[in-house]
PDB file of C-alpha atoms in Angstrom:
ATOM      1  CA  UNK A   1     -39.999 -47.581  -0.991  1.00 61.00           C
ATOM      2  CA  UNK A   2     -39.119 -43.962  -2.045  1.00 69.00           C
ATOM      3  CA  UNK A   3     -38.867 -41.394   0.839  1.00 69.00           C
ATOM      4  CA  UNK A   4     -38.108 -37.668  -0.050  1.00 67.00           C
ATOM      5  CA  UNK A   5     -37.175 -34.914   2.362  1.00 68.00           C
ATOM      6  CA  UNK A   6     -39.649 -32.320   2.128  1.00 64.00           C
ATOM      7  CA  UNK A   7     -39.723 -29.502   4.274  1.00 63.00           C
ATOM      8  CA  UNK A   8     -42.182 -28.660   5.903  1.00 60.00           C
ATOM      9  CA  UNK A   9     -43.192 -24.865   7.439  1.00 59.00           C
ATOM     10  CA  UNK A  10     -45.852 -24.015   9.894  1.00 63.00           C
ATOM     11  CA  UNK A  11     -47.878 -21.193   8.784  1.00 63.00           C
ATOM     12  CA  UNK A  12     -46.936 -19.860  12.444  1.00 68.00           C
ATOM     13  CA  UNK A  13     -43.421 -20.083  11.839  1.00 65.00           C
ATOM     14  CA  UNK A  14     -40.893 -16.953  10.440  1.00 67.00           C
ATOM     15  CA  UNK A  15     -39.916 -17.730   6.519  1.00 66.00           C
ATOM     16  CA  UNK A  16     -36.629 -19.292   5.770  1.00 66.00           C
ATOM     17  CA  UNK A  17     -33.751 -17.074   5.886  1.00 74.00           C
ATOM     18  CA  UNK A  18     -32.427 -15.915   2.402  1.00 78.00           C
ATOM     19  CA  UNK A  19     -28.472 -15.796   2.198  1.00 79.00           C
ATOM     20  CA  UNK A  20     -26.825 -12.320   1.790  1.00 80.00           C
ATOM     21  CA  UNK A  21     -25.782 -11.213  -1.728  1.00 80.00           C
ATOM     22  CA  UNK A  22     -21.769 -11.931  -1.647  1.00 81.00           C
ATOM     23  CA  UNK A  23     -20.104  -8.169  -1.524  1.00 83.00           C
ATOM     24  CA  UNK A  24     -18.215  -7.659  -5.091  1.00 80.00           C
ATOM     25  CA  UNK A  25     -14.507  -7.384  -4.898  1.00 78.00           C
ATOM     26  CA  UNK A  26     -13.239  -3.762  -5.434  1.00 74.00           C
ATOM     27  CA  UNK A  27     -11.249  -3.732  -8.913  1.00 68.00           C
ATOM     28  CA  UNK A  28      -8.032  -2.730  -9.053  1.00 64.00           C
ATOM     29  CA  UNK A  29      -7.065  -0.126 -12.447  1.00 60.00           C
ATOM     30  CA  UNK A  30      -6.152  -2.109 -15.238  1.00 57.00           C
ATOM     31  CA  UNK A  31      -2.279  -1.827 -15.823  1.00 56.00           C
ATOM     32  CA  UNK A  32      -2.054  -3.971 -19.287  1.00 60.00           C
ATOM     33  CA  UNK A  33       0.536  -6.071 -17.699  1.00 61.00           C
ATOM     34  CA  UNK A  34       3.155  -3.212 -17.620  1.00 63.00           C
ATOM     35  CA  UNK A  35       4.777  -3.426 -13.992  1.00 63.00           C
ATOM     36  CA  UNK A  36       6.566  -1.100 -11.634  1.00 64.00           C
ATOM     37  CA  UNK A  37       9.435  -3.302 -12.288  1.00 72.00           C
ATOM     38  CA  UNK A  38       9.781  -2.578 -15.741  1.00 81.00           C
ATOM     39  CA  UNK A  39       8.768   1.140 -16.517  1.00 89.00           C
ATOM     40  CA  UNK A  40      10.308   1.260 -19.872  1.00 92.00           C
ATOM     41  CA  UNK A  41       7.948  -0.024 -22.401  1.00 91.00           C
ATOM     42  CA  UNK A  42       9.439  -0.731 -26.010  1.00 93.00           C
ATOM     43  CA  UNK A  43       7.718   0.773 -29.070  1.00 94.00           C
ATOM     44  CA  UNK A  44       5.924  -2.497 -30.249  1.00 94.00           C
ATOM     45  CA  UNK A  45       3.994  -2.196 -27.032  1.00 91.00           C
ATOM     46  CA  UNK A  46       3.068   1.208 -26.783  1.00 92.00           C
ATOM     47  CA  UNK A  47       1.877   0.591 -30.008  1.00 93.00           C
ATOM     48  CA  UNK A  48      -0.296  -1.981 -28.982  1.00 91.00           C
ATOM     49  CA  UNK A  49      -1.408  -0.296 -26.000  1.00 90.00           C
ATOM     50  CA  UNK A  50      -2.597   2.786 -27.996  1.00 92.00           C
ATOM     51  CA  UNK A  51      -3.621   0.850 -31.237  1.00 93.00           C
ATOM     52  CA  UNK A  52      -1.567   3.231 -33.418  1.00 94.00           C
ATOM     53  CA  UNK A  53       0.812   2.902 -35.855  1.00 96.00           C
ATOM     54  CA  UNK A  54       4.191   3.043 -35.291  1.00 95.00           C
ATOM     55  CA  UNK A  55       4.108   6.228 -37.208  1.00 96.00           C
ATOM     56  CA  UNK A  56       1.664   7.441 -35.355  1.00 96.00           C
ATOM     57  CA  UNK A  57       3.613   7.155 -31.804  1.00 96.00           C
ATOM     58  CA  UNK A  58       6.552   8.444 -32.883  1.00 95.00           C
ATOM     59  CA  UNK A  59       4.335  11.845 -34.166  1.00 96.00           C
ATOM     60  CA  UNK A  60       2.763  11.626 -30.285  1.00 95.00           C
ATOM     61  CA  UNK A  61       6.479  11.330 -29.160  1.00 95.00           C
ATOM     62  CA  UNK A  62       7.847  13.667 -31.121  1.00 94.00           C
ATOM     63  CA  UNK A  63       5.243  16.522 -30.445  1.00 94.00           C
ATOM     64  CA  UNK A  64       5.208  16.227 -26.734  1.00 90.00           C
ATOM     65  CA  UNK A  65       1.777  14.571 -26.108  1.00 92.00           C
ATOM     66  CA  UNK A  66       4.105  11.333 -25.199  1.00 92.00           C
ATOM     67  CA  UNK A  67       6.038  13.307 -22.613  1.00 89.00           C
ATOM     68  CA  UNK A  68       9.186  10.487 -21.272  1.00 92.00           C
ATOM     69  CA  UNK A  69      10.275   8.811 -24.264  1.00 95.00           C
ATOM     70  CA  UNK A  70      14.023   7.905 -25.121  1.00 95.00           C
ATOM     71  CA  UNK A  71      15.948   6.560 -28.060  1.00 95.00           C
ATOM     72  CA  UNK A  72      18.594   3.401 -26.556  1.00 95.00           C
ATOM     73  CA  UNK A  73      19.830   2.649 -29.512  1.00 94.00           C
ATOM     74  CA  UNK A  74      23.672   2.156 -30.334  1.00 92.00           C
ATOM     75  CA  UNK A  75      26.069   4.033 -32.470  1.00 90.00           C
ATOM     76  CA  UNK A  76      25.821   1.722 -34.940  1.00 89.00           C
ATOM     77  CA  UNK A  77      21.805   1.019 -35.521  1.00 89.00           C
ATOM     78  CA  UNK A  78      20.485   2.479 -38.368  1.00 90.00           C
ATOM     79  CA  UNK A  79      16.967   2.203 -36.956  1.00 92.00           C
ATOM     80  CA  UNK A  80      15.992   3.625 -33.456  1.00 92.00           C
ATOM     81  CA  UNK A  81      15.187   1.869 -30.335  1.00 94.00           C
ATOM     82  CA  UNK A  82      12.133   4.022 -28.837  1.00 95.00           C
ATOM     83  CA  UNK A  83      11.390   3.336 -25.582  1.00 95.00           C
ATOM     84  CA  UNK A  84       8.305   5.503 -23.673  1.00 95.00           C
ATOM     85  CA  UNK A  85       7.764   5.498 -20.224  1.00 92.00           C
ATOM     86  CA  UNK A  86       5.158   4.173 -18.881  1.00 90.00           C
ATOM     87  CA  UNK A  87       2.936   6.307 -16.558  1.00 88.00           C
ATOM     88  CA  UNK A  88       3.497   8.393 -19.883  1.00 90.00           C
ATOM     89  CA  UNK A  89       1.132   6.152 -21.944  1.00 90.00           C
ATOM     90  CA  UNK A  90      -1.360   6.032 -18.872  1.00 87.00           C
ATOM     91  CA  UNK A  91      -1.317   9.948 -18.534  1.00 89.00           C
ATOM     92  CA  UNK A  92      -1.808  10.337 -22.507  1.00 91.00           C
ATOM     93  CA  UNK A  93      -4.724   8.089 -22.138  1.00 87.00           C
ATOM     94  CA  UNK A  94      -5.751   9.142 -19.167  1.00 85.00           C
ATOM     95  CA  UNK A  95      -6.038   5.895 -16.977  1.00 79.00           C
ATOM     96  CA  UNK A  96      -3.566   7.407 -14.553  1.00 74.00           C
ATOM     97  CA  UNK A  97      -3.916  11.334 -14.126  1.00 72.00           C
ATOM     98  CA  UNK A  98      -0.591  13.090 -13.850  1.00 67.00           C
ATOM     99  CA  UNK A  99       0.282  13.181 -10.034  1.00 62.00           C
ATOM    100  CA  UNK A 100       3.180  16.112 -10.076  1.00 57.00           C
ATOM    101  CA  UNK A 101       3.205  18.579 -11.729  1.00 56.00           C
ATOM    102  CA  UNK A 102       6.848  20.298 -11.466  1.00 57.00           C
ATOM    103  CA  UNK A 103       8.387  23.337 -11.961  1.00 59.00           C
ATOM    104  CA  UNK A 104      10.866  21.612 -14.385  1.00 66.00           C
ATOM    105  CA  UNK A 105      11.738  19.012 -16.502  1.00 74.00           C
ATOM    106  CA  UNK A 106      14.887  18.041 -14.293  1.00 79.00           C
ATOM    107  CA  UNK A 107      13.035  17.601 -11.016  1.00 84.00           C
ATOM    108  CA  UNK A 108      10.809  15.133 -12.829  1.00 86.00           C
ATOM    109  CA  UNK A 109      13.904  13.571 -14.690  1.00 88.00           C
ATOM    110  CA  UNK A 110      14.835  12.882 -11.359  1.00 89.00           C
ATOM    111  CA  UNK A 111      11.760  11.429 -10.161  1.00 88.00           C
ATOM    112  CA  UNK A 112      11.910   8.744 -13.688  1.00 89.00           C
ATOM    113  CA  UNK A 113      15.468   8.275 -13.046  1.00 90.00           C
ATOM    114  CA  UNK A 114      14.349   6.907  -9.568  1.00 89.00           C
ATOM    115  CA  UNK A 115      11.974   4.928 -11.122  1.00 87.00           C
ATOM    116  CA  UNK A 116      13.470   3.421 -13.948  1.00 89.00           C
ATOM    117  CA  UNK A 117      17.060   2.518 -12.261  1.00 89.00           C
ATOM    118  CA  UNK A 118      16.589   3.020  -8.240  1.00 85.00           C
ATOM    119  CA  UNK A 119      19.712   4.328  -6.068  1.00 80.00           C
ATOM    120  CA  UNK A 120      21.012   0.817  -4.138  1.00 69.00           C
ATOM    121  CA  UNK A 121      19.007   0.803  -1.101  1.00 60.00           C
ATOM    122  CA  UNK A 122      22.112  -0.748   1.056  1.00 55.00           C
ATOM    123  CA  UNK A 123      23.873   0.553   4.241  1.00 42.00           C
ATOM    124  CA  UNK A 124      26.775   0.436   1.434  1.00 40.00           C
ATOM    125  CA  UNK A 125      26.458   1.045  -2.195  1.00 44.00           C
ATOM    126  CA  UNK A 126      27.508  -1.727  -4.395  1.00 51.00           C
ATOM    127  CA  UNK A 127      30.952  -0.251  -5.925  1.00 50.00           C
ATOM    128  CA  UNK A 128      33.158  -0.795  -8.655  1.00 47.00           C
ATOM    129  CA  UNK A 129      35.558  -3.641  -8.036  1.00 52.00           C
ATOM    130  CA  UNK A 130      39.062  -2.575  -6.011  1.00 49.00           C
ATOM    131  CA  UNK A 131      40.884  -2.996  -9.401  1.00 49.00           C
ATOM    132  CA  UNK A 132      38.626   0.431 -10.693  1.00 51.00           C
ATOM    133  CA  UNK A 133      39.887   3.785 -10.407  1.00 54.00           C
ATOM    134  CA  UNK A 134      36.406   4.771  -8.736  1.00 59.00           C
ATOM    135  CA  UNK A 135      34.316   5.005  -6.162  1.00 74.00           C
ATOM    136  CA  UNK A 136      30.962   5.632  -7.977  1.00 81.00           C
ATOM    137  CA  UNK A 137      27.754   3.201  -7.637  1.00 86.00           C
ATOM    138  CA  UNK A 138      27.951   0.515  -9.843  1.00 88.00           C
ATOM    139  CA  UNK A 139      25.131  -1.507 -11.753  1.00 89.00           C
ATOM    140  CA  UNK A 140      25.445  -4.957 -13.522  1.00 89.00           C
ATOM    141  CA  UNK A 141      24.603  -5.168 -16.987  1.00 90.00           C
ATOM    142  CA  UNK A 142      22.067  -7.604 -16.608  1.00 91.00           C
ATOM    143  CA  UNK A 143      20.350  -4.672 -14.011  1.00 91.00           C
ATOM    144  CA  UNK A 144      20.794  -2.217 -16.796  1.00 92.00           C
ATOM    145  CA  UNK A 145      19.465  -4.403 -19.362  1.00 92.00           C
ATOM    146  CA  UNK A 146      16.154  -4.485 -17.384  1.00 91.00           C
ATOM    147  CA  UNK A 147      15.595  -0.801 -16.896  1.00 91.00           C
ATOM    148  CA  UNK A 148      16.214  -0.345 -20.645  1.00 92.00           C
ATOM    149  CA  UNK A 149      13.651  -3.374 -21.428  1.00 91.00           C
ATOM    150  CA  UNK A 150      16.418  -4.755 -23.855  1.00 92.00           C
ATOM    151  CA  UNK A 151      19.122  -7.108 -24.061  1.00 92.00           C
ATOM    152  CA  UNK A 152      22.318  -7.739 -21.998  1.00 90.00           C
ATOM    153  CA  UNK A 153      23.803  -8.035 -25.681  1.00 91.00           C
ATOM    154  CA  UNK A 154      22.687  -4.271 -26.581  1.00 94.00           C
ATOM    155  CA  UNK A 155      24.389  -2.982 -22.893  1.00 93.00           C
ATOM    156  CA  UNK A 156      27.597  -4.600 -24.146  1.00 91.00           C
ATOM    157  CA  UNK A 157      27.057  -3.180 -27.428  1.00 93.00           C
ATOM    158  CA  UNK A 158      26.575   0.847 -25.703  1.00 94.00           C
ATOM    159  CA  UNK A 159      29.650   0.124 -23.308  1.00 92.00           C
ATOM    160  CA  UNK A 160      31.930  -0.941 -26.504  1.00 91.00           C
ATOM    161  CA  UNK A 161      30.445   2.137 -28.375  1.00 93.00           C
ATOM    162  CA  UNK A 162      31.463   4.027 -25.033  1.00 92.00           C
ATOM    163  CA  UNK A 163      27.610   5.450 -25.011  1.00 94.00           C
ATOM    164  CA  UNK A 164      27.684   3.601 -21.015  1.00 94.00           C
ATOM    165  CA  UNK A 165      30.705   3.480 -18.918  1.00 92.00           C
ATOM    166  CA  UNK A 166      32.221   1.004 -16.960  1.00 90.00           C
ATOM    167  CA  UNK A 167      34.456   1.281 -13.716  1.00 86.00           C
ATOM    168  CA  UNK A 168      37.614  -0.019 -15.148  1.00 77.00           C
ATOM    169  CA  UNK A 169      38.695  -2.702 -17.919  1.00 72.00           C
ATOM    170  CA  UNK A 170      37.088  -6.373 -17.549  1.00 64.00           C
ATOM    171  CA  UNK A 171      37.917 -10.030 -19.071  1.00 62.00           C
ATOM    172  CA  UNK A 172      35.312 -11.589 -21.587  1.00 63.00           C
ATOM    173  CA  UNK A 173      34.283 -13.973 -18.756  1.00 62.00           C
ATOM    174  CA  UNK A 174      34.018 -11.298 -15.842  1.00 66.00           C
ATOM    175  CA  UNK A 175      30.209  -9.716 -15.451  1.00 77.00           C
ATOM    176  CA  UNK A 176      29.488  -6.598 -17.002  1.00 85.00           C
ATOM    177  CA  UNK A 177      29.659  -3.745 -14.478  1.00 89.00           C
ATOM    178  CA  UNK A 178      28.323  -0.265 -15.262  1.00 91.00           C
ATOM    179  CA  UNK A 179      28.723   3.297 -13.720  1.00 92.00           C
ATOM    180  CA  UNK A 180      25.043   4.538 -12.685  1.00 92.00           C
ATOM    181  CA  UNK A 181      25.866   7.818 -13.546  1.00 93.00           C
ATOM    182  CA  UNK A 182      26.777   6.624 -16.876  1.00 94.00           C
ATOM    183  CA  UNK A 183      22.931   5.060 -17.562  1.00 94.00           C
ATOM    184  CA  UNK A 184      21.651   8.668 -16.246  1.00 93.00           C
ATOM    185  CA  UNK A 185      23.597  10.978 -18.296  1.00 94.00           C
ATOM    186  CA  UNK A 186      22.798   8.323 -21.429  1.00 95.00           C
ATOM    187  CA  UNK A 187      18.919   8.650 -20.497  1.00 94.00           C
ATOM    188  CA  UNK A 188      19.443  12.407 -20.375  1.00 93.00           C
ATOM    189  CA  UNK A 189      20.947  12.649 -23.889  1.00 94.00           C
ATOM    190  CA  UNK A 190      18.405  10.093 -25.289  1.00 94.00           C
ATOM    191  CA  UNK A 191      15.290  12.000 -24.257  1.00 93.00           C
ATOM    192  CA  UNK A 192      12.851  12.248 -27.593  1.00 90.00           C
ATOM    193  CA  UNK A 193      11.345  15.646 -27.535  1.00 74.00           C
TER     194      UNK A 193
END
């Protein structure tokens, strides 16, 4: 024998309650994977991004619609290494609106400087070792080769073609140290305009 549950409603009683519509989840804007972390995007994917030729980019670049983009490469490259910046591809496409505007270029230099390599955020900043002749903050080469979104290879390469400096003379086995002032005034110089 075969007994189903059926319900059963009384034409006096209220009708079933329906279940509130679940509340969609507020999206977030769409970053294309590029992170805070990393705010120097290499050519390839700014090409992707914008689905433009490399060509193309480097005529956006080069005539100021691409505002923060720098060249990294090393004395010896015949090719460049184009890196853009990447609230620069969001404000050129207009996913991000441009939150400062400033009176100059150097005041926002400052601002991407911040961004792409932040000042050490200790009590003490990490110096160069006792053995250096200075007292200025210090980054390691693997750091460096981070902000630049390239290889700890191609940081050795622009210390040995003194293009990045480092606090005093090192073994082959020591870690690479860098000055931080160095990577700044190399980023100046490197600007594509």
């Amino acid at each position: 024998m075969n007994i189903a549950n059926v319900p059963v409603f009384c034409p006096d009683s209220p009708p079933p309650r329906e279940k509130p519509a679940p509340v969609a989840p507020v999206p977030r804007l769409f970053d294309f994977g590029f992170t805070a972390r990393c705010p120097l995007v290499p050519l390839p994917a700014a090409m992707l991004f914008l689905n433009k030729k490399q060509r193309a980019v480097v005529g956006l670049i080069e005539t100021g619609q691409l505002r923060w983009a720098f060249d990294i490469r090393s004395a010896s490259a015949a090719t460049r290494e184009i890196r853009v910046l990447r609230d620069s591809l969001f404000e050129y496409t207009r996913l991000r609106p441009r939150e400062h505007y400033h009176e100059s270029d150097r005041h926002e230099f400052e601002e991407i400087i911040q961004a792409i390599l932040p000042e050490p955020q200790e009590k003490r900043p990490r110096r160069a070792p006792a053995s250096a002749a200075t007292t200025e903050p210090v980054v390691t080469g693997i750091e460096v080769a981070q902000c630049l979104a390239c290889s700890p290879g191609h940081v050795r390469k622009l210390l040995h073609d003194n293009l990045l400096r480092a606090p005093g003379r090192h073994e082959p086995g020591d870690a690479v140290l860098v000055l931080r002032s160095s990577v700044i005034g190399f980023l100046r110089k490197r600007r594509m305009t």
